Amino acid sequence: MSSSAASATVNATTISTPTLDSESPALLQSITSHGGYAYTRMATLAAAGDKRAAEAAREMAWEQLHSGPWHSVLPVWRDAYSMACLHVAKFHFSNGEFTDALRALDMGIIMGGPLLRKDLDSAIEVVSAAKARQYSNGGADADNDGRKKAESRLLVRPEEFDKSQVLQILPIRSLSSKIVGKRSALSLEGFLREYFLSGSPVTIIDCMANWPARTRWNDVDYLRRVAGDRTVPVEVGKNYLCSEWKQELITFSQFLERVQSNGCRSKVPTYLAQHQLFEQINELHKDISVPDYCYAGGGELRSVNAWFGPAGTVTPLHHDPHHNILGQVL
């Protein structure tokens, strides 16, 4: 039964949006009640097959998302943006424009609301499977990817790692400090008793040995294959306190190219910071596992975020309101 369902998903030729279909009337009514008459008109036309109306609806919702501070944006407009992104993605998918469809869906995940998240996730599975088939058959996107292939498959080459250079970046004596202990094979009970309850930091040196990410994420070809066409938010600049700092939305392939070409020599590095990457890209989520230490004390896991950047990337000193466990992959 499960294999049959999986086969249906992989071989789907259309994007199914059951949540959108059922929630659309109520959502459009709510949008109208908040003054979105023009959006409702365009969204209705988009659902009837008007591609230009779908683009117009997405642009209207985008303007609402940027009408003020993010915390003041009405949640209904975030859901409206997700709706429009789904409509746009359907048109791109039907025309075989899989890369454009993925970008529209990713934008719906990053900027949209939670109402249509299941539809966005399932649509990404369908589009990704179709794109994989196109790639294996030697389609246009496969040719483009081939031309852009990196000279080396390694994201971080051993010969490029200059320990003396790294030591200049880190605070003095940070690697030789005796304040933070190092433990191997630390039990959950030991972690809770010796470190968690006392609020003491600790470095656990072997709890990620079974993560596929340890090898896969240094393979540029692998990262491009599973996430290359996905859109991600990045920060550009040394850190958010610098005047040249800004945010961009680029594809993961573009991000990898910047990491490879610039490295720690760049004055304006590109950094993927504190993003829920694993909720967005399930293939990367499969490469990690959440340590049991995260559940110490009976609390709930608040979020699983990713930080991904070149050597020399730093975050200014700050204080988080909750406990953190940081896993260093490469």
mmCIF file of C-alpha atoms in Angstrom:
data_model
loop_
_atom_site.group_PDB
_atom_site.id
_atom_site.type_symbol
_atom_site.label_atom_id
_atom_site.label_comp_id
_atom_site.label_asym_id
_atom_site.label_seq_id
_atom_site.Cartn_x
_atom_site.Cartn_y
_atom_site.Cartn_z
ATOM 1 C CA MET A 1 0.000 0.000 0.000
ATOM 2 C CA SER A 2 2.724 2.475 0.931
ATOM 3 C CA SER A 3 4.848 1.640 -2.128
ATOM 4 C CA SER A 4 1.838 2.233 -4.370
ATOM 5 C CA ALA A 5 1.251 5.654 -2.820
ATOM 6 C CA ALA A 6 4.916 6.557 -3.209
ATOM 7 C CA SER A 7 4.850 5.570 -6.865
ATOM 8 C CA ALA A 8 1.816 7.777 -7.451
ATOM 9 C CA THR A 9 3.633 10.752 -5.955
ATOM 10 C CA VAL A 10 6.808 10.269 -7.972
ATOM 11 C CA ASN A 11 4.969 9.807 -11.280
ATOM 12 C CA ALA A 12 2.439 12.600 -10.792
ATOM 13 C CA THR A 13 1.955 14.816 -13.858
ATOM 14 C CA THR A 14 0.000 17.549 -12.091
ATOM 15 C CA ILE A 15 0.337 19.394 -8.808
ATOM 16 C CA SER A 16 -2.403 18.423 -6.371
ATOM 17 C CA THR A 17 -3.477 21.048 -3.818
ATOM 18 C CA PRO A 18 -6.171 19.534 -1.593
ATOM 19 C CA THR A 19 -5.761 22.086 1.205
ATOM 20 C CA LEU A 20 -5.931 24.996 -1.214
ATOM 21 C CA ASP A 21 -9.022 23.527 -2.850
ATOM 22 C CA SER A 22 -10.857 23.165 0.448
ATOM 23 C CA GLU A 23 -9.647 26.345 2.176
ATOM 24 C CA SER A 24 -9.750 28.715 -0.792
ATOM 25 C CA PRO A 25 -13.304 30.087 -0.283
ATOM 26 C CA ALA A 26 -12.729 30.925 3.384
ATOM 27 C CA LEU A 27 -9.267 32.349 2.709
ATOM 28 C CA LEU A 28 -10.496 34.588 -0.117
ATOM 29 C CA GLN A 29 -13.354 35.804 2.074
ATOM 30 C CA SER A 30 -10.884 36.696 4.809
ATOM 31 C CA ILE A 31 -8.618 38.489 2.326
ATOM 32 C CA THR A 32 -11.589 40.459 1.028
ATOM 33 C CA SER A 33 -12.558 41.472 4.552
ATOM 34 C CA HIS A 34 -9.088 43.005 4.908
ATOM 35 C CA GLY A 35 -9.448 45.069 1.748
ATOM 36 C CA GLY A 36 -7.973 42.604 -0.730
ATOM 37 C CA TYR A 37 -10.716 42.929 -3.361
ATOM 38 C CA ALA A 38 -8.296 43.166 -6.278
ATOM 39 C CA TYR A 39 -6.276 40.203 -5.010
ATOM 40 C CA THR A 40 -9.418 38.072 -4.671
ATOM 41 C CA ARG A 41 -10.381 38.918 -8.248
ATOM 42 C CA MET A 42 -6.942 37.951 -9.584
ATOM 43 C CA ALA A 43 -6.746 34.775 -7.476
ATOM 44 C CA THR A 44 -10.146 33.665 -8.751
ATOM 45 C CA LEU A 45 -9.010 34.190 -12.352
ATOM 46 C CA ALA A 46 -5.780 32.342 -11.614
ATOM 47 C CA ALA A 47 -7.697 29.335 -10.322
ATOM 48 C CA ALA A 48 -9.662 29.381 -13.584
ATOM 49 C CA GLY A 49 -6.468 29.164 -15.651
ATOM 50 C CA ASP A 50 -5.235 32.749 -16.086
ATOM 51 C CA LYS A 51 -1.439 32.785 -15.689
ATOM 52 C CA ARG A 52 -1.125 36.579 -15.815
ATOM 53 C CA ALA A 53 -3.703 36.863 -13.053
ATOM 54 C CA ALA A 54 -1.661 34.437 -10.928
ATOM 55 C CA GLU A 55 1.434 36.598 -11.355
ATOM 56 C CA ALA A 56 -0.575 39.717 -10.528
ATOM 57 C CA ALA A 57 -2.002 38.135 -7.382
ATOM 58 C CA ARG A 58 1.474 37.125 -6.225
ATOM 59 C CA GLU A 59 2.752 40.670 -6.785
ATOM 60 C CA MET A 60 -0.162 42.134 -4.805
ATOM 61 C CA ALA A 61 0.501 39.810 -1.876
ATOM 62 C CA TRP A 62 4.237 40.563 -2.083
ATOM 63 C CA GLU A 63 3.516 44.276 -1.739
ATOM 64 C CA GLN A 64 1.425 43.601 1.356
ATOM 65 C CA LEU A 65 4.286 41.585 2.887
ATOM 66 C CA HIS A 66 6.518 44.649 2.475
ATOM 67 C CA SER A 67 4.024 47.275 3.597
ATOM 68 C CA GLY A 68 5.665 47.608 7.021
ATOM 69 C CA PRO A 69 7.703 45.748 9.650
ATOM 70 C CA TRP A 70 7.424 41.971 9.320
ATOM 71 C CA HIS A 71 5.756 41.563 12.715
ATOM 72 C CA SER A 72 2.964 43.911 11.635
ATOM 73 C CA VAL A 73 2.061 41.982 8.464
ATOM 74 C CA LEU A 74 -1.392 40.414 8.762
ATOM 75 C CA PRO A 75 -1.157 36.588 8.760
ATOM 76 C CA VAL A 76 -3.854 36.399 6.091
ATOM 77 C CA TRP A 77 -1.531 38.094 3.592
ATOM 78 C CA ARG A 78 1.142 35.510 4.210
ATOM 79 C CA ASP A 79 -1.383 32.794 3.384
ATOM 80 C CA ALA A 80 -2.457 34.839 0.357
ATOM 81 C CA TYR A 81 1.124 34.863 -0.846
ATOM 82 C CA SER A 82 1.361 31.077 -0.467
ATOM 83 C CA MET A 83 -1.856 30.700 -2.461
ATOM 84 C CA ALA A 84 -0.539 32.828 -5.305
ATOM 85 C CA CYS A 85 2.780 30.956 -5.317
ATOM 86 C CA LEU A 86 0.925 27.656 -5.698
ATOM 87 C CA HIS A 87 -1.044 29.010 -8.650
ATOM 88 C CA VAL A 88 2.119 30.318 -10.314
ATOM 89 C CA ALA A 89 3.956 27.040 -9.688
ATOM 90 C CA LYS A 90 1.142 25.066 -11.317
ATOM 91 C CA PHE A 91 1.505 27.055 -14.532
ATOM 92 C CA HIS A 92 5.289 26.662 -14.597
ATOM 93 C CA PHE A 93 4.984 22.934 -13.915
ATOM 94 C CA SER A 94 2.465 22.397 -16.709
ATOM 95 C CA ASN A 95 4.888 24.123 -19.108
ATOM 96 C CA GLY A 96 7.828 21.972 -18.002
ATOM 97 C CA GLU A 97 9.509 24.944 -16.279
ATOM 98 C CA PHE A 98 10.527 22.980 -13.210
ATOM 99 C CA THR A 99 13.214 25.345 -11.918
ATOM 100 C CA ASP A 100 10.781 28.280 -11.981
ATOM 101 C CA ALA A 101 8.124 26.139 -10.304
ATOM 102 C CA LEU A 102 10.528 25.231 -7.484
ATOM 103 C CA ARG A 103 11.429 28.880 -6.936
ATOM 104 C CA ALA A 104 7.769 29.851 -6.667
ATOM 105 C CA LEU A 105 7.108 27.073 -4.166
ATOM 106 C CA ASP A 106 10.190 27.898 -2.085
ATOM 107 C CA MET A 107 9.135 31.539 -1.935
ATOM 108 C CA GLY A 108 5.745 30.376 -0.680
ATOM 109 C CA ILE A 109 7.470 28.412 2.094
ATOM 110 C CA ILE A 110 9.920 31.152 3.065
ATOM 111 C CA MET A 111 7.567 34.130 2.932
ATOM 112 C CA GLY A 112 4.121 32.526 3.143
ATOM 113 C CA GLY A 113 1.930 31.411 6.018
ATOM 114 C CA PRO A 114 1.326 27.971 7.524
ATOM 115 C CA LEU A 115 -2.142 27.289 6.109
ATOM 116 C CA LEU A 116 -0.995 25.836 2.783
ATOM 117 C CA ARG A 117 2.341 24.392 3.909
ATOM 118 C CA LYS A 118 1.366 20.765 3.236
ATOM 119 C CA ASP A 119 0.388 21.634 -0.337
ATOM 120 C CA LEU A 120 3.680 23.461 -0.859
ATOM 121 C CA ASP A 121 5.713 20.537 0.502
ATOM 122 C CA SER A 122 3.877 17.913 -1.557
ATOM 123 C CA ALA A 123 4.144 20.095 -4.675
ATOM 124 C CA ILE A 124 7.916 20.349 -4.198
ATOM 125 C CA GLU A 125 8.140 16.549 -4.077
ATOM 126 C CA VAL A 126 6.257 16.295 -7.373
ATOM 127 C CA VAL A 127 8.305 18.998 -9.122
ATOM 128 C CA SER A 128 11.605 17.657 -7.794
ATOM 129 C CA ALA A 129 10.766 14.162 -9.046
ATOM 130 C CA ALA A 130 9.853 15.529 -12.476
ATOM 131 C CA LYS A 131 13.064 17.537 -12.617
ATOM 132 C CA ALA A 132 15.094 14.467 -11.624
ATOM 133 C CA ARG A 133 13.519 12.533 -14.499
ATOM 134 C CA GLN A 134 14.324 15.387 -16.870
ATOM 135 C CA TYR A 135 17.920 15.434 -15.650
ATOM 136 C CA SER A 136 18.338 11.678 -16.099
ATOM 137 C CA ASN A 137 16.942 11.964 -19.621
ATOM 138 C CA GLY A 138 19.435 14.685 -20.539
ATOM 139 C CA GLY A 139 17.018 17.610 -20.526
ATOM 140 C CA ALA A 140 17.876 21.290 -20.887
ATOM 141 C CA ASP A 141 18.425 21.779 -17.177
ATOM 142 C CA ALA A 142 20.860 18.879 -17.145
ATOM 143 C CA ASP A 143 22.910 20.583 -19.877
ATOM 144 C CA ASN A 144 22.986 23.821 -17.916
ATOM 145 C CA ASP A 145 24.057 22.023 -14.756
ATOM 146 C CA GLY A 146 26.803 20.253 -16.668
ATOM 147 C CA ARG A 147 28.284 23.515 -17.888
ATOM 148 C CA LYS A 148 28.330 24.900 -14.359
ATOM 149 C CA LYS A 149 29.934 21.835 -12.794
ATOM 150 C CA ALA A 150 32.702 22.648 -10.321
ATOM 151 C CA GLU A 151 36.310 21.710 -10.984
ATOM 152 C CA SER A 152 36.355 19.765 -7.740
ATOM 153 C CA ARG A 153 33.625 17.802 -6.024
ATOM 154 C CA LEU A 154 34.876 18.850 -2.592
ATOM 155 C CA LEU A 155 33.353 21.910 -0.994
ATOM 156 C CA VAL A 156 36.243 22.126 1.484
ATOM 157 C CA ARG A 157 39.590 20.827 0.250
ATOM 158 C CA PRO A 158 42.087 19.623 2.885
ATOM 159 C CA GLU A 159 44.906 21.638 1.325
ATOM 160 C CA GLU A 160 42.839 24.835 1.611
ATOM 161 C CA PHE A 161 42.442 24.521 5.378
ATOM 162 C CA ASP A 162 45.055 26.792 6.914
ATOM 163 C CA LYS A 163 45.036 26.256 10.670
ATOM 164 C CA SER A 164 47.206 29.309 11.324
ATOM 165 C CA GLN A 165 44.721 31.468 9.466
ATOM 166 C CA VAL A 166 41.821 30.082 11.482
ATOM 167 C CA LEU A 167 43.683 30.698 14.727
ATOM 168 C CA GLN A 168 43.994 34.383 13.785
ATOM 169 C CA ILE A 169 40.220 34.614 13.493
ATOM 170 C CA LEU A 170 39.365 32.850 16.757
ATOM 171 C CA PRO A 171 39.713 34.551 20.143
ATOM 172 C CA ILE A 172 43.075 34.062 21.850
ATOM 173 C CA ARG A 173 43.360 30.695 23.672
ATOM 174 C CA SER A 174 39.840 29.690 22.601
ATOM 175 C CA LEU A 175 40.999 26.227 21.519
ATOM 176 C CA SER A 176 43.093 25.622 24.632
ATOM 177 C CA SER A 177 40.552 26.879 27.151
ATOM 178 C CA LYS A 178 39.977 24.534 30.085
ATOM 179 C CA ILE A 179 36.640 26.138 30.965
ATOM 180 C CA VAL A 180 34.686 24.102 28.410
ATOM 181 C CA GLY A 181 35.212 20.388 28.900
ATOM 182 C CA LYS A 182 35.342 17.733 26.174
ATOM 183 C CA ARG A 183 33.498 14.451 26.619
ATOM 184 C CA SER A 184 33.198 11.273 24.595
ATOM 185 C CA ALA A 185 30.289 8.822 24.770
ATOM 186 C CA LEU A 186 28.477 11.072 27.225
ATOM 187 C CA SER A 187 25.249 9.460 28.409
ATOM 188 C CA LEU A 188 22.016 11.409 28.491
ATOM 189 C CA GLU A 189 21.924 11.003 32.275
ATOM 190 C CA GLY A 190 25.490 12.291 32.560
ATOM 191 C CA PHE A 191 24.729 15.259 30.302
ATOM 192 C CA LEU A 192 21.668 16.144 32.340
ATOM 193 C CA ARG A 193 23.375 15.764 35.727
ATOM 194 C CA GLU A 194 26.806 17.240 34.995
ATOM 195 C CA TYR A 195 26.042 19.985 32.485
ATOM 196 C CA PHE A 196 22.398 20.741 31.757
ATOM 197 C CA LEU A 197 21.183 21.268 35.328
ATOM 198 C CA SER A 198 24.211 23.358 36.240
ATOM 199 C CA GLY A 199 24.089 25.383 33.024
ATOM 200 C CA SER A 200 27.654 24.433 32.102
ATOM 201 C CA PRO A 201 28.860 24.220 28.468
ATOM 202 C CA VAL A 202 30.435 21.038 27.104
ATOM 203 C CA THR A 203 31.908 19.789 23.828
ATOM 204 C CA ILE A 204 30.719 16.275 22.914
ATOM 205 C CA ILE A 205 33.151 14.946 20.352
ATOM 206 C CA ASP A 206 31.573 11.795 18.893
ATOM 207 C CA CYS A 207 27.777 12.039 18.839
ATOM 208 C CA MET A 208 27.591 12.875 15.102
ATOM 209 C CA ALA A 209 29.754 10.018 13.800
ATOM 210 C CA ASN A 210 26.764 8.325 12.137
ATOM 211 C CA TRP A 211 25.494 11.425 10.321
ATOM 212 C CA PRO A 212 25.555 11.019 6.506
ATOM 213 C CA ALA A 213 26.068 14.797 6.395
ATOM 214 C CA ARG A 214 29.665 14.305 7.582
ATOM 215 C CA THR A 215 30.640 13.076 4.101
ATOM 216 C CA ARG A 216 27.778 14.094 1.823
ATOM 217 C CA TRP A 217 27.910 17.803 2.587
ATOM 218 C CA ASN A 218 31.495 18.094 1.396
ATOM 219 C CA ASP A 219 30.408 16.740 -1.991
ATOM 220 C CA VAL A 220 29.393 19.680 -4.177
ATOM 221 C CA ASP A 221 27.743 17.417 -6.746
ATOM 222 C CA TYR A 222 25.537 15.886 -4.054
ATOM 223 C CA LEU A 223 24.488 19.259 -2.634
ATOM 224 C CA ARG A 224 23.675 20.581 -6.104
ATOM 225 C CA ARG A 225 21.709 17.480 -6.969
ATOM 226 C CA VAL A 226 19.449 17.468 -3.900
ATOM 227 C CA ALA A 227 19.189 21.219 -3.286
ATOM 228 C CA GLY A 228 20.796 23.162 -6.119
ATOM 229 C CA ASP A 229 17.615 24.703 -7.538
ATOM 230 C CA ARG A 230 16.069 25.482 -4.165
ATOM 231 C CA THR A 231 15.809 29.123 -3.104
ATOM 232 C CA VAL A 232 17.292 30.054 0.278
ATOM 233 C CA PRO A 233 17.710 33.309 2.257
ATOM 234 C CA VAL A 234 21.309 34.409 2.825
ATOM 235 C CA GLU A 235 23.137 37.226 4.544
ATOM 236 C CA VAL A 236 25.826 39.149 2.640
ATOM 237 C CA GLY A 237 28.501 40.915 4.678
ATOM 238 C CA LYS A 238 30.804 40.149 7.604
ATOM 239 C CA ASN A 239 27.961 40.341 10.115
ATOM 240 C CA TYR A 240 24.687 42.159 10.695
ATOM 241 C CA LEU A 241 26.447 45.040 12.484
ATOM 242 C CA CYS A 242 28.385 46.065 9.354
ATOM 243 C CA SER A 243 27.099 48.840 7.089
ATOM 244 C CA GLU A 244 27.391 46.717 3.922
ATOM 245 C CA TRP A 245 25.315 43.876 5.399
ATOM 246 C CA LYS A 246 22.195 42.863 3.444
ATOM 247 C CA GLN A 247 19.894 39.906 2.792
ATOM 248 C CA GLU A 248 19.254 38.132 -0.503
ATOM 249 C CA LEU A 249 17.222 35.232 -1.888
ATOM 250 C CA ILE A 250 19.359 33.046 -4.157
ATOM 251 C CA THR A 251 19.484 29.425 -5.264
ATOM 252 C CA PHE A 252 21.515 26.968 -3.237
ATOM 253 C CA SER A 253 23.778 26.425 -6.267
ATOM 254 C CA GLN A 254 24.520 30.151 -6.401
ATOM 255 C CA PHE A 255 25.282 30.068 -2.696
ATOM 256 C CA LEU A 256 27.710 27.144 -3.136
ATOM 257 C CA GLU A 257 29.476 28.998 -5.956
ATOM 258 C CA ARG A 258 30.025 31.996 -3.677
ATOM 259 C CA VAL A 259 31.350 29.812 -0.866
ATOM 260 C CA GLN A 260 33.782 28.102 -3.238
ATOM 261 C CA SER A 261 34.959 31.220 -5.054
ATOM 262 C CA ASN A 262 35.228 33.587 -2.102
ATOM 263 C CA GLY A 263 36.003 31.506 0.980
ATOM 264 C CA CYS A 264 37.460 33.386 3.910
ATOM 265 C CA ARG A 265 39.275 35.802 1.559
ATOM 266 C CA SER A 266 36.105 37.711 0.739
ATOM 267 C CA LYS A 267 35.436 41.005 2.525
ATOM 268 C CA VAL A 268 31.704 40.449 2.028
ATOM 269 C CA PRO A 269 31.094 36.713 2.594
ATOM 270 C CA THR A 270 27.725 35.113 1.933
ATOM 271 C CA TYR A 271 26.251 33.300 4.916
ATOM 272 C CA LEU A 272 23.148 31.122 5.281
ATOM 273 C CA ALA A 273 22.282 31.884 8.896
ATOM 274 C CA GLN A 274 19.640 30.637 11.332
ATOM 275 C CA HIS A 275 17.346 29.274 8.632
ATOM 276 C CA GLN A 276 15.020 26.278 9.040
ATOM 277 C CA LEU A 277 16.717 24.645 6.068
ATOM 278 C CA PHE A 278 15.819 21.091 7.049
ATOM 279 C CA GLU A 279 12.095 21.808 7.176
ATOM 280 C CA GLN A 280 12.367 23.347 3.732
ATOM 281 C CA ILE A 281 14.617 20.734 2.076
ATOM 282 C CA ASN A 282 13.724 17.287 3.338
ATOM 283 C CA GLU A 283 16.615 15.591 1.499
ATOM 284 C CA LEU A 284 19.098 17.443 3.714
ATOM 285 C CA HIS A 285 17.043 16.623 6.799
ATOM 286 C CA LYS A 286 17.647 12.935 6.083
ATOM 287 C CA ASP A 287 21.388 13.534 6.451
ATOM 288 C CA ILE A 288 21.198 14.468 10.128
ATOM 289 C CA SER A 289 19.540 13.204 13.293
ATOM 290 C CA VAL A 290 18.502 15.259 16.292
ATOM 291 C CA PRO A 291 20.649 14.264 19.307
ATOM 292 C CA ASP A 292 18.814 12.918 22.347
ATOM 293 C CA TYR A 293 20.509 15.658 24.361
ATOM 294 C CA CYS A 294 18.026 18.115 22.822
ATOM 295 C CA TYR A 295 15.261 16.541 24.889
ATOM 296 C CA ALA A 296 17.088 16.723 28.222
ATOM 297 C CA GLY A 297 14.923 18.066 31.007
ATOM 298 C CA GLY A 298 11.683 17.132 29.250
ATOM 299 C CA GLY A 299 11.458 20.318 27.204
ATOM 300 C CA GLU A 300 10.217 20.632 23.636
ATOM 301 C CA LEU A 301 12.480 21.099 20.623
ATOM 302 C CA ARG A 302 11.912 24.716 19.607
ATOM 303 C CA SER A 303 13.540 24.630 16.172
ATOM 304 C CA VAL A 304 16.271 23.033 14.073
ATOM 305 C CA ASN A 305 18.227 25.726 12.244
ATOM 306 C CA ALA A 306 21.178 25.701 9.871
ATOM 307 C CA TRP A 307 24.220 27.950 9.636
ATOM 308 C CA PHE A 308 26.235 27.444 6.470
ATOM 309 C CA GLY A 309 29.090 29.674 5.374
ATOM 310 C CA PRO A 310 32.743 29.977 4.371
ATOM 311 C CA ALA A 311 35.688 29.841 6.753
ATOM 312 C CA GLY A 312 36.010 32.962 8.838
ATOM 313 C CA THR A 313 32.286 33.568 9.190
ATOM 314 C CA VAL A 314 31.418 34.943 12.629
ATOM 315 C CA THR A 315 28.324 35.969 14.562
ATOM 316 C CA PRO A 316 28.547 38.912 16.984
ATOM 317 C CA LEU A 317 28.331 38.116 20.689
ATOM 318 C CA HIS A 318 24.694 37.693 21.698
ATOM 319 C CA HIS A 319 22.414 35.903 24.159
ATOM 320 C CA ASP A 320 19.721 33.408 23.172
ATOM 321 C CA PRO A 321 16.588 32.955 25.318
ATOM 322 C CA HIS A 322 16.840 29.159 25.217
ATOM 323 C CA HIS A 323 19.442 26.380 25.334
ATOM 324 C CA ASN A 324 21.367 25.462 22.170
ATOM 325 C CA ILE A 325 23.134 22.391 20.893
ATOM 326 C CA LEU A 326 25.407 23.193 17.935
ATOM 327 C CA GLY A 327 26.593 20.429 15.622
ATOM 328 C CA GLN A 328 29.733 21.238 13.608
ATOM 329 C CA VAL A 329 29.550 19.183 10.398
ATOM 330 C CA LEU A 330 32.576 20.387 8.375
#
